[in-house]
Structure formats: C-alpha cells, structure tokens
Coordinates of C-alpha atoms in Angstrom, one line a residue:
Chain A
M1 CA -9.1 97.4 -14.2
A2 CA -9.8 93.9 -12.9
T3 CA -13.3 92.6 -13.4
T4 CA -15.5 91.7 -10.6
T5 CA -15.4 88.0 -11.5
T6 CA -11.6 87.7 -10.9
S7 CA -11.0 90.3 -8.2
P8 CA -11.3 89.2 -4.5
T9 CA -14.4 90.4 -2.7
Q10 CA -12.5 91.4 0.4
F11 CA -9.1 92.9 1.2
A12 CA -6.4 90.4 2.3
F13 CA -7.1 89.1 5.9
L14 CA -4.0 90.8 7.3
L15 CA -5.0 94.1 5.8
R16 CA -8.5 93.9 7.3
I17 CA -7.0 93.1 10.7
L18 CA -4.5 95.9 10.4
H19 CA -7.2 98.3 9.3
W20 CA -9.3 97.8 12.4
L21 CA -6.4 97.6 14.8
M22 CA -4.9 100.8 13.4
A23 CA -8.3 102.5 13.4
A24 CA -8.5 101.9 17.1
C25 CA -4.9 103.0 17.7
L26 CA -5.3 106.1 15.6
L27 CA -8.5 107.2 17.1
A28 CA -7.1 106.7 20.6
M29 CA -4.0 108.5 19.5
L30 CA -5.9 111.5 18.1
F31 CA -7.9 111.9 21.3
I32 CA -4.8 111.4 23.5
G33 CA -3.0 114.0 21.5
V34 CA -5.6 116.6 21.5
S35 CA -6.3 116.1 25.2
M36 CA -2.7 116.0 26.3
V37 CA -1.7 119.4 24.9
T38 CA -4.5 121.1 26.8
S39 CA -4.1 119.2 30.1
V40 CA -1.9 120.2 33.0
G41 CA -2.5 117.3 35.4
N42 CA -2.6 114.4 32.9
Y43 CA -0.1 115.8 30.4
H44 CA 2.8 113.6 31.5
Q45 CA 0.8 110.3 31.7
L46 CA -0.8 110.9 28.3
L47 CA 2.5 111.8 26.7
A48 CA 4.0 108.6 28.1
I49 CA 1.4 106.6 26.1
H50 CA 1.5 108.9 23.1
R51 CA 5.2 108.2 22.2
P52 CA 5.2 104.4 22.2
L53 CA 1.7 104.2 20.7
G54 CA 2.9 106.5 17.9
I55 CA 5.9 104.3 17.1
S56 CA 3.6 101.2 17.2
I57 CA 1.4 102.9 14.6
L58 CA 4.5 103.7 12.5
I59 CA 5.4 100.0 12.5
L60 CA 1.9 98.9 11.8
A61 CA 1.6 101.4 9.0
L62 CA 4.7 100.2 7.3
I63 CA 3.6 96.5 7.5
R64 CA 0.2 97.6 6.2
L65 CA 1.7 99.5 3.3
V66 CA 3.8 96.5 2.2
T67 CA 0.8 94.2 2.6
R68 CA -1.4 96.5 0.6
L69 CA 1.1 96.7 -2.3
M70 CA 1.7 93.0 -2.3
N71 CA -2.0 92.0 -2.4
R72 CA -4.8 92.4 -4.9
T73 CA -7.6 94.6 -3.8
P74 CA -11.3 94.0 -4.2
A75 CA -12.8 96.0 -7.1
L76 CA -15.0 99.0 -6.2
P77 CA -18.7 98.3 -6.7
P78 CA -20.1 99.8 -9.9
T79 CA -22.2 102.1 -7.7
V80 CA -19.0 104.2 -7.3
P81 CA -18.9 106.7 -10.1
P82 CA -15.5 107.5 -11.7
S83 CA -15.2 110.9 -9.9
E84 CA -15.6 109.3 -6.6
R85 CA -13.1 106.6 -7.5
M86 CA -10.5 109.3 -7.9
I87 CA -11.4 110.8 -4.5
M88 CA -11.2 107.4 -2.9
K89 CA -7.7 106.7 -4.4
L90 CA -6.4 110.1 -3.3
S91 CA -7.8 109.8 0.2
E92 CA -6.4 106.3 0.7
F93 CA -3.0 107.6 -0.5
A94 CA -3.3 110.7 1.9
M95 CA -4.3 108.5 4.8
Y96 CA -1.4 106.1 4.3
A97 CA 0.9 109.2 4.0
L98 CA -0.4 110.6 7.3
F99 CA -0.1 107.2 9.1
I100 CA 3.6 107.3 8.3
A101 CA 4.3 111.0 8.4
L102 CA 2.7 111.8 11.8
P103 CA 4.8 109.4 13.9
L104 CA 7.9 110.3 11.9
I105 CA 7.4 114.0 12.4
G106 CA 6.8 113.3 16.1
W107 CA 10.1 111.5 16.3
A108 CA 11.9 114.1 14.3
M109 CA 10.3 116.9 16.4
L110 CA 11.5 115.4 19.7
S111 CA 14.9 115.0 18.1
A112 CA 15.1 118.6 17.0
G113 CA 13.8 119.7 20.4
N114 CA 16.6 117.8 22.1
Y115 CA 14.4 115.5 24.0
P116 CA 15.2 111.9 24.7
I117 CA 12.8 109.7 22.8
V118 CA 11.6 107.5 25.7
M119 CA 9.5 104.4 24.9
F120 CA 9.1 102.6 28.2
G121 CA 11.4 101.8 31.1
S122 CA 15.0 102.3 29.9
V123 CA 14.1 101.7 26.2
H124 CA 14.5 104.7 24.0
L125 CA 15.0 105.5 20.4
P126 CA 18.0 107.4 18.9
P127 CA 17.4 110.9 17.6
I128 CA 16.8 111.2 13.8
L129 CA 17.7 114.9 13.6
A130 CA 20.3 117.1 15.3
P131 CA 18.9 119.6 17.8
Q132 CA 17.6 122.7 15.9
P133 CA 15.2 125.0 17.8
M134 CA 13.5 126.7 14.8
L135 CA 13.0 123.3 13.1
Y136 CA 11.5 121.9 16.3
A137 CA 8.9 124.8 16.4
T138 CA 8.0 124.2 12.8
L139 CA 7.7 120.4 13.1
R140 CA 5.7 120.8 16.3
K141 CA 3.1 123.0 14.4
T142 CA 3.1 120.6 11.5
H143 CA 2.4 117.7 13.8
T144 CA -0.7 119.4 15.1
I145 CA -2.0 120.5 11.6
L146 CA -1.5 117.0 10.1
A147 CA -3.2 115.4 13.1
Y148 CA -6.3 117.6 12.5
A149 CA -6.1 116.7 8.9
L150 CA -6.1 113.0 9.8
F151 CA -9.1 113.5 12.1
L152 CA -11.0 115.2 9.3
A153 CA -9.9 112.5 6.8
F154 CA -11.2 109.9 9.3
L155 CA -14.6 111.6 9.6
A156 CA -14.9 111.8 5.8
H157 CA -13.8 108.2 5.3
M158 CA -16.2 106.9 7.9
S159 CA -19.1 109.0 6.5
G160 CA -18.4 107.9 2.9
V161 CA -18.3 104.2 3.8
L162 CA -21.5 104.5 5.9
F163 CA -23.2 106.3 3.0
H164 CA -22.4 103.5 0.6
T165 CA -23.3 100.8 3.1
W166 CA -26.5 102.2 4.6
I167 CA -27.9 104.3 1.8
V168 CA -26.5 103.1 -1.6
R169 CA -26.5 99.6 0.1
D170 CA -23.7 98.3 -2.1
H171 CA -22.0 96.2 0.7
F172 CA -19.1 98.6 0.6
L173 CA -18.1 97.9 4.2
S174 CA -18.0 94.1 3.7
R175 CA -14.8 94.6 1.7
M176 CA -13.1 95.5 5.0
L177 CA -15.0 93.5 7.6
P178 CA -12.6 91.3 9.6
W179 CA -14.8 88.2 9.1
T180 CA -15.3 86.5 5.8
V181 CA -18.2 87.8 3.6
R182 CA -19.0 85.7 0.6
A183 CA -19.9 87.3 -2.7
K184 CA -23.0 85.0 -3.1
G185 CA -24.4 86.6 0.1
R186 CA -24.5 89.9 -1.7
R187 CA -28.0 89.6 -3.1
A188 CA -30.0 92.5 -4.3
G189 CA -32.1 93.9 -1.4
E190 CA -29.9 92.5 1.3
I191 CA -28.1 94.8 3.6
Chain B
M1 CA -23.8 107.1 -13.2
T2 CA -27.5 106.9 -13.1
E3 CA -29.5 104.9 -10.6
S4 CA -30.5 102.3 -13.1
E5 CA -26.9 101.8 -14.2
A6 CA -25.9 101.4 -10.6
N7 CA -28.6 98.8 -10.0
Q8 CA -27.3 96.7 -12.8
G9 CA -24.1 96.0 -10.7
F10 CA -23.9 93.2 -8.3
G11 CA -25.5 93.6 -5.0
A12 CA -27.1 97.1 -5.4
P13 CA -30.7 96.9 -4.2
P14 CA -33.5 99.1 -5.3
P15 CA -33.4 102.7 -4.0
L16 CA -34.6 103.4 -0.4
P17 CA -37.7 105.4 0.1
M18 CA -37.0 109.0 0.7
G19 CA -37.9 108.8 4.4
A20 CA -35.4 106.1 5.0
V21 CA -32.7 107.9 3.1
I22 CA -33.2 111.0 5.3
A23 CA -33.2 108.9 8.5
R24 CA -30.0 107.1 7.5
L25 CA -28.3 110.4 6.5
A26 CA -29.3 111.8 9.8
G27 CA -27.8 108.8 11.5
I28 CA -24.4 109.3 9.8
G29 CA -24.6 113.1 10.6
L30 CA -25.3 112.4 14.2
L31 CA -22.3 110.0 14.5
V32 CA -20.0 112.6 12.9
V33 CA -21.3 115.3 15.3
V34 CA -20.9 113.0 18.4
I35 CA -17.3 112.0 17.5
A36 CA -16.3 115.6 16.5
G37 CA -18.0 116.9 19.6
L38 CA -16.1 114.5 21.8
F39 CA -12.9 115.5 20.1
L40 CA -13.6 119.2 20.7
Y41 CA -14.5 118.5 24.3
V42 CA -11.4 116.4 25.0
G43 CA -9.3 119.1 23.3
G44 CA -10.7 121.8 25.7
W45 CA -12.6 123.9 23.1
L46 CA -15.8 123.6 25.0
T47 CA -14.2 124.6 28.4
P48 CA -12.3 127.8 27.4
H49 CA -11.7 128.8 31.1
A50 CA -10.0 125.6 32.2
L51 CA -6.3 125.9 33.1
T52 CA -4.2 124.7 30.2
P53 CA -0.5 124.9 29.6
A54 CA -1.1 127.6 27.1
A55 CA -3.1 129.6 29.5
L56 CA -0.4 129.3 32.2
V57 CA 2.3 130.5 29.7
D58 CA -0.1 133.3 28.5
T59 CA -0.2 134.5 32.1
F60 CA 3.6 134.7 32.2
E61 CA 3.5 136.6 29.0
H62 CA 0.8 138.9 30.3
I63 CA 2.9 139.7 33.4
N64 CA 6.3 140.0 31.6
G65 CA 5.4 140.8 28.0
V66 CA 6.5 138.5 25.2
Q67 CA 10.3 138.3 25.5
S68 CA 11.2 136.9 22.1
G69 CA 13.3 133.8 22.2
F70 CA 13.6 133.6 26.0
R71 CA 12.2 131.1 28.6
R72 CA 8.9 132.4 29.9
N73 CA 10.1 131.9 33.4
H74 CA 13.7 131.9 34.7
A75 CA 14.4 134.0 31.6
K76 CA 17.8 135.4 32.7
G77 CA 20.4 132.8 32.9
V78 CA 23.8 131.5 32.0
C79 CA 24.9 128.0 30.9
V80 CA 27.4 125.7 32.6
T81 CA 28.9 122.3 32.2
G82 CA 30.6 119.9 34.6
Y83 CA 30.1 116.4 35.9
F84 CA 28.5 114.3 38.6
E85 CA 30.6 111.9 40.6
S86 CA 28.4 109.3 42.0
N87 CA 29.6 107.5 45.2
G88 CA 27.2 104.6 44.6
Q89 CA 25.2 105.3 47.7
G90 CA 22.0 106.0 45.7
A91 CA 22.1 102.6 44.0
T92 CA 20.3 100.8 46.8
L93 CA 17.3 103.1 46.2
S94 CA 17.4 103.6 42.4
R95 CA 18.5 101.4 39.6
A96 CA 19.2 104.5 37.4
Q97 CA 22.8 104.3 36.0
V98 CA 23.5 107.8 37.2
F99 CA 23.6 106.4 40.8
Q100 CA 26.1 103.6 40.0
Q101 CA 29.6 104.6 41.2
G102 CA 31.3 106.7 38.5
R103 CA 31.3 110.0 36.6
V104 CA 28.5 111.3 34.5
P105 CA 28.7 114.5 32.4
V106 CA 26.4 117.3 33.3
V107 CA 25.1 120.4 31.6
G108 CA 23.2 123.0 33.4
R109 CA 21.9 126.6 33.8
F110 CA 21.9 129.1 36.6
A111 CA 19.0 131.5 36.4
L112 CA 16.8 133.9 38.3
A113 CA 13.1 133.3 38.6
G114 CA 10.8 135.6 36.6
G115 CA 10.2 136.2 33.0
Q116 CA 12.3 139.4 32.6
P117 CA 15.6 138.5 30.8
F118 CA 17.1 141.9 31.2
A119 CA 16.0 142.8 34.8
A120 CA 18.7 143.8 37.3
D121 CA 19.8 141.1 39.7
T122 CA 18.6 141.4 43.3
S123 CA 19.5 139.3 46.3
H124 CA 15.9 138.3 47.0
D125 CA 15.3 136.9 43.5
V126 CA 14.7 133.2 43.6
R127 CA 17.8 131.5 42.1
S128 CA 17.6 128.3 40.1
L129 CA 20.0 125.7 39.0
A130 CA 18.8 123.3 36.3
L131 CA 20.9 120.2 35.6
L132 CA 20.9 117.5 32.9
F133 CA 22.7 114.2 33.6
K134 CA 23.4 112.0 30.6
T135 CA 24.6 108.5 31.3
A136 CA 26.4 106.2 29.0
D137 CA 23.3 104.1 28.4
G138 CA 21.7 107.2 26.7
E139 CA 19.3 107.9 29.5
E140 CA 18.7 111.4 30.8
W141 CA 17.8 112.9 34.1
R142 CA 16.8 116.6 34.0
T143 CA 16.0 118.5 37.1
G144 CA 15.1 122.1 37.7
M145 CA 15.9 123.2 41.3
I146 CA 15.5 126.5 43.2
N147 CA 17.1 127.9 46.3
I148 CA 14.0 127.7 48.4
P149 CA 13.1 124.5 50.3
V150 CA 9.3 124.7 49.7
F151 CA 7.1 125.9 46.8
P152 CA 4.3 128.4 47.7
V153 CA 1.5 126.3 46.4
N154 CA 0.4 122.6 46.0
K155 CA -1.9 122.7 43.1
P156 CA -1.7 123.8 39.4
Q157 CA -4.7 126.3 39.6
D158 CA -3.3 127.7 42.8
F159 CA 0.0 128.3 41.1
H160 CA -1.7 130.3 38.4
D161 CA -3.9 132.3 40.9
F162 CA -0.9 132.9 43.1
L163 CA 1.1 134.2 40.2
V164 CA -1.7 136.6 39.2
A165 CA -2.3 137.8 42.8
T166 CA 1.4 138.5 43.5
S167 CA 2.4 140.1 40.2
P168 CA 2.7 143.9 40.0
D169 CA 0.0 145.5 37.9
P170 CA 1.6 146.2 34.5
K171 CA 0.2 149.8 34.6
T172 CA 0.9 150.9 38.2
G173 CA 3.9 148.6 38.9
K174 CA 2.4 147.8 42.3
V175 CA 1.3 144.5 43.8
D176 CA -2.3 144.5 45.0
G177 CA -2.0 143.8 48.7
A178 CA -5.7 143.0 49.0
A179 CA -5.5 140.3 46.3
V180 CA -2.5 138.7 48.0
G181 CA -4.4 138.8 51.3
A182 CA -7.4 137.2 49.8
F183 CA -5.3 134.4 48.3
L184 CA -3.5 133.7 51.6
S185 CA -6.7 133.6 53.6
K186 CA -8.0 130.9 51.3
H187 CA -4.6 129.0 51.2
P188 CA -3.1 128.4 54.7
E189 CA -0.5 126.1 53.0
T190 CA 0.8 129.1 51.1
A191 CA 0.9 131.3 54.2
A192 CA 2.8 128.5 56.0
A193 CA 5.2 128.1 53.1
L194 CA 5.8 131.9 52.9
K195 CA 6.6 131.8 56.6
I196 CA 9.3 129.2 56.1
L197 CA 10.7 131.1 53.1
G198 CA 10.6 134.4 55.1
S199 CA 12.7 132.9 57.9
G200 CA 15.7 132.2 55.6
T201 CA 18.1 134.9 54.3
P202 CA 19.6 134.7 50.9
T203 CA 23.2 133.8 50.6
S204 CA 25.8 135.9 48.7
G205 CA 25.2 134.3 45.3
F206 CA 24.6 131.3 43.1
S207 CA 27.7 129.5 44.3
D208 CA 26.9 129.3 48.0
S209 CA 23.2 128.6 47.6
S210 CA 21.5 125.2 48.2
Y211 CA 19.0 124.2 45.5
Y212 CA 15.9 122.0 46.1
G213 CA 14.1 119.7 43.7
L214 CA 10.9 120.8 45.5
N215 CA 8.5 118.1 44.3
A216 CA 8.6 114.5 45.5
F217 CA 9.6 111.7 43.2
R218 CA 9.9 108.0 43.5
F219 CA 13.1 106.0 43.2
V220 CA 12.8 102.4 42.0
N221 CA 15.6 100.0 42.7
A222 CA 16.8 96.8 40.9
K223 CA 14.4 94.7 43.0
G224 CA 11.5 96.9 41.9
E225 CA 11.1 98.5 45.4
D226 CA 9.6 102.0 45.3
T227 CA 10.7 104.8 47.7
P228 CA 9.3 108.3 47.9
V229 CA 12.2 110.8 47.8
R230 CA 13.0 114.5 47.5
W231 CA 16.5 115.9 46.7
W232 CA 18.6 118.9 47.1
I233 CA 22.1 120.0 46.6
N234 CA 24.3 121.4 49.3
P235 CA 27.2 123.7 48.3
D236 CA 30.8 123.1 49.5
L237 CA 31.2 126.8 49.9
T238 CA 30.1 128.1 53.3
A239 CA 27.0 130.4 53.0
A240 CA 28.1 134.1 53.1
P241 CA 25.6 136.9 53.7
P242 CA 24.3 138.8 50.7
S243 CA 26.9 141.1 49.1
V244 CA 26.1 144.8 48.9
E245 CA 24.1 145.3 45.7
T246 CA 26.1 147.3 43.2
T247 CA 25.3 149.3 40.1
D248 CA 26.2 146.1 38.1
K249 CA 22.9 144.9 36.8
N250 CA 24.4 141.4 36.5
Y251 CA 26.3 141.2 39.7
L252 CA 25.0 137.8 40.8
F253 CA 25.9 136.3 37.4
D254 CA 29.2 138.1 37.2
Q255 CA 30.1 136.8 40.6
V256 CA 29.4 133.1 39.7
I257 CA 31.2 133.5 36.4
A258 CA 34.3 134.8 38.1
Q259 CA 34.2 132.0 40.6
I260 CA 33.9 129.3 38.0
H261 CA 36.8 130.9 36.1
S262 CA 39.0 130.7 39.2
G263 CA 38.0 127.1 40.0
P264 CA 35.3 124.5 39.9
L265 CA 32.2 124.8 42.2
R266 CA 30.9 121.8 44.0
W267 CA 27.6 120.7 45.6
H268 CA 26.7 117.4 47.3
L269 CA 23.6 115.8 46.0
I270 CA 21.4 114.7 48.9
V271 CA 18.5 112.4 48.7
I272 CA 15.8 112.7 51.4
V273 CA 14.2 109.3 52.0
G274 CA 10.5 109.6 52.6
Q275 CA 8.6 107.3 55.1
P276 CA 5.2 105.7 54.3
G277 CA 2.6 108.4 54.9
D278 CA 4.9 111.4 54.0
P279 CA 2.9 113.5 51.6
T280 CA 4.2 113.3 48.0
A281 CA 1.8 115.8 46.5
E282 CA 2.5 118.8 48.7
A283 CA 5.4 120.8 47.4
A284 CA 4.4 123.6 49.8
S285 CA 5.5 121.6 52.9
M286 CA 8.7 119.9 54.0
W287 CA 8.9 116.4 55.3
P288 CA 9.9 116.0 59.0
A289 CA 13.5 117.1 59.6
D290 CA 14.5 113.6 60.9
R291 CA 14.1 111.9 57.6
Q292 CA 17.2 110.0 56.4
Q293 CA 19.4 112.0 54.1
I294 CA 21.8 110.2 51.8
D295 CA 24.7 111.9 50.2
V296 CA 24.8 110.2 46.8
G297 CA 27.7 112.1 45.2
T298 CA 29.0 115.5 44.1
V299 CA 28.0 117.9 41.3
T300 CA 31.0 119.8 40.0
I301 CA 30.5 122.9 37.8
S302 CA 33.7 123.7 35.9
T303 CA 32.9 125.8 32.8
V304 CA 30.5 128.6 32.0
E305 CA 29.1 129.9 28.7
S306 CA 26.7 132.5 27.5
E307 CA 23.2 131.4 26.3
D308 CA 24.1 133.2 23.0
T309 CA 26.5 130.3 22.1
S310 CA 25.6 127.4 24.4
P311 CA 23.3 124.6 23.1
T312 CA 22.0 124.4 26.6
R313 CA 19.9 127.5 25.9
D314 CA 17.6 125.2 23.8
I315 CA 17.3 122.4 26.4
N316 CA 13.9 122.1 28.2
F317 CA 14.7 121.3 31.8
D318 CA 11.5 119.3 32.0
P319 CA 11.5 117.7 35.5
L320 CA 9.8 114.6 34.1
V321 CA 12.6 113.7 31.7
L322 CA 13.7 110.9 34.0
P323 CA 15.7 107.7 33.6
D324 CA 14.4 104.3 34.4
G325 CA 14.8 104.1 38.2
I326 CA 13.3 107.6 38.9
R327 CA 9.5 108.1 38.5
A328 CA 7.1 111.0 39.0
S329 CA 5.2 111.0 42.2
D330 CA 1.5 111.9 42.4
D331 CA 2.3 115.6 42.7
P332 CA 0.1 117.3 40.1
L333 CA 2.6 120.2 39.8
L334 CA 5.1 117.9 38.2
S335 CA 2.9 117.2 35.1
T336 CA 2.0 120.9 35.1
R337 CA 5.7 122.0 35.1
S338 CA 6.3 119.5 32.3
A339 CA 3.4 120.8 30.2
A340 CA 4.2 124.5 30.8
Y341 CA 7.9 124.1 30.1
S342 CA 7.0 122.3 26.8
Q343 CA 4.7 125.2 25.9
S344 CA 7.4 127.7 26.7
L345 CA 10.0 125.7 24.6
T346 CA 7.6 125.5 21.6
R347 CA 7.0 129.3 21.7
R348 CA 10.6 130.4 22.2
D349 CA 12.1 127.9 19.8
G350 CA 10.1 129.5 17.0
E351 CA 11.0 133.1 17.8
R352 CA 13.8 135.4 16.8
K353 CA 16.7 135.2 19.3
I354 CA 17.8 138.3 21.1
P355 CA 21.3 138.3 22.7
S356 CA 21.2 137.4 26.4
A357 CA 22.0 140.0 29.1
I358 CA 24.8 137.6 30.1
S359 CA 26.6 137.9 26.8
T360 CA 29.6 136.1 25.5
A361 CA 31.7 139.2 26.5
E362 CA 30.2 139.1 30.0
V363 CA 31.2 135.5 30.4
Q364 CA 34.7 136.1 29.3
K365 CA 35.4 138.9 31.7

C-alpha cells in the first residue's frame, strides 16, 4: 500500500466532480423512481425524466469507472482499521456495480417488455434484448430490489463518512470535497 | 486499532468528550431518519390509502379474480395485423412520421372490456381496438380505443370508485343500485356521459364499430405549433344492428375472424381539431359537434391470430407511447392508464400463461 507521503490527499478532480454530480443524479433518480411507481397522475412525467436520467447516469458511471482505474487514490487515514478497509473496498465496488447495473437493467427490462426506449423528442435507443415477457417481469423486480439496495448503500456510505468526519475527525470527507484541501491544513484538532 | 494508535496518524485530533460524540451521532442518525422518511413518504408507504397503480389493478383483481397471464382489463381478445395508409392530411398538425403520406405497418388487438378472459360475448360489452403504428424512423404510436365516444369519468379516483360501485358483488353477483345512485348523485359528469352512452345502440360486431381515443392529446407540427386533438376511427362497413346472440360464447370474435378471412377490414382515422378553450382533461364529455374533423388515412386490418401465438399478446398498448409530434394533454386519466397498464403488464408477464378463449383453432375456423 502506498504511504501517506507519496499518495495524493484527494481523489482526482474529475472523480470528485463526478462523485457529487452523480450523487445528485442518483438521489434524484431514486426518489423519482420510488415516487413514480406509486403515482397515477405524475407517472408519465416522472418516467419521461427517469429514462434519460438513467442513461445519463450510465454514461457518467462508465466515465467515472475509467477515471477511477486510471488515477491514484488517496490513502485511507490510519484511523480506519483493516476490517473497515475491507468493508469500504467492497461497498465501493458494490456501488460502482449498482451505478452501472441499474440503468443497464432498466434498458434491458424495457427491451424485454417490448417498449420503445424513448429518450427525448424523437431520440430513442435500440433494444438490447428481444421481447421476452417472463424475463421482463424478472428484470422489473430486480430493478426495484437493486434500487432499494443502492438507497441503503447510500445511507450507509453517508453515515460512515460523516462518522469519520464528525466523530473520528480524520478529515475523511476532504478526500472527496470538490475544492482543493491541502494536507498541511490537516492539523490535529482541526475539523 | 486503539485510540492512541489512531491518534498517531496524521490529522486525527484528541477524542471528543462523550457528550459531543452523542450529539454528533444523533445528528447523523437524524439525517438518516429524515432522508429515509422522505423516501418512504415519496414512495407512498406513509399514505397506504392513496390511489396507486397497484391499488387500481388490485381492484380489477378483486372484481375478476386473478386471471393468470391475462390483461387485467380487456382480458378477452384476439390479435390482428395490417397497415395504415396515411394521406398526408395530418402532417400540417403533427410532425410525426406516421402522418407523412405513405404506408406504416400496424399490429393490433380486438378485445372486450372487463377482466374475464373466458366470459361469453354479449352485444352490450364495450369493444376495444388497440393499435400500434411503427414507422421507419423506429418511433411508435400506441393507442387503445373503445367503441363509446365518452368515458364515464374524468378523474383517476372517480374511475376507481365508479369501478367499485358498478361491479357486481362477487358473492351475490348483483350490482348495488344504491351505490351506483350515490356515485351518480355526486358525479353529474358521469350521469351525463351515461346518458350519451345510453342513447347509442351497439352495432353487429367489431368490424362495423367506430372506436374512439377518448382522451385528448396534443399534436405538434414541424413549426412547433401545438393543437389539442382527439381521434376516432370510422368503419367502411355500414353499421348493422346487433346480431341475435347465439350459444357461441365467442360469437363476436368468430364473426370478426370470419370477416378478416374473407377480406381486409378498413377504418378511416379521423382527427378532431380542438379550439382554444375546449377542455382537454374531460374524457367524460365530447367537444362541440362542429369541430373540424380531418380524415388522415385508412387503417386496414388484414390478418388475425390467436393470443396463444401472437407476440402482440405481450404488447402494452400504453396510450402514452407516442412519437415526437404527439403529446399527452393535461388529462390525468392518460398518466393513470399508462401507470395501470404497466402494472398489469408486469403482473401478467410474470405469470403462467393459460390458453386464450380465442384459440389458434378458433382463429383458423
């Protein structure tokens, strides 16, 4: 593992921007999704946002994955015990997997359900599966379950980072803040 | 890792006093509770009696039982194919490719309203024709039309309540007249719509029926101009009086099947052009009779196939699958239909399929 002296103090700028942009999109998406499926009057308008926003998230997630793999990441502070390191790695992996899987399943589900995949105006995407009713029903359920999983992962992620930042006070959040935070600013006692 | 070890790292300050730890933990907990609570609220968990697409489809299932693999409404049907020949007259109002002069393939489905897939046909059942137009640019226009010119209600909740009030009690098999009366006294628009519906007599079958799109939509042309419209299709066949009901439980379907076997059936697609001020969110009332009506082309139905083999069985005729150039109006029933049809599709697609009353053998007769 890289030592603290050679590793960057923050994630790459593009990654930090993508993190917050995607956080906003995903949170909006989760709320739109859960609201749309129980709404009669707003269903159509919410769905009209849900589809293109989902594809936007897929594109952002792929850019983010490549950027993440191409850049060095800041070391975890020593306040993170090894057991927690493993959980953090697994949850990061799971969240990236969900960012990509959820829109792909949505796209596949609409394809299997024989729906046109309308983005906006006359712009639409090709189907990625042949129409198959039973598969549609399965993918539709999977889409919901994974969305709930992502929402729970988001709550756990947010709670964990805030715990480190507010209670352990190891400047955990500064690794991902969009603005530049210098290492020399991280003095003992400073929050 | 112990606290002292942690404190040897860069940037970790001395531990917080216990009071501050508790306060900060409570802050994190509160944030989680607020976000999760909002999520639950938006997802309807805190308002269990609100009308949802699932509740609407549950009501259909309560009335009809769960008919595995079938549509929850318009359950009994047969699939057809054909084409639409556009005369180009619709192009001034809508930029959708379907209205450019030319021929567009169409798939569709004749059905009877109600959630019973094996009920005997009767002349007073509401008949439907659902169509899907697919243009070369890959866009789709799906429309579900019925043979009555107005819908009994204007609002989603009213539709649910009307359905409940007018359905026979599953135990006694009788409709509660008092419940219907109570609904009508609260809903003059429904009483007025039923009067319009009562004044018409059904025709002999599917082939000589007109079918109406019911809800208002908006056409948008190449210049971006927006026009409120409704549409209906008018049969080439002259309307004949209802035929004598026979012992054939499928007599309406058998009749249209025989007719398609002997030659294609045609309808003219008519667009009714709304004027400013015409209500677009009132499916229970008609626009004034003097509104301009444009014949935009003919729908020809030339082949028929059982749901048991046709891929059209699995198509959701969601009225809001629209090409660029046709938009939803402000009619709340449109979004409701879209949401409920989607719920119906999700349920039936995951169920075991039972052969249709209109079997492959029935269609080949």
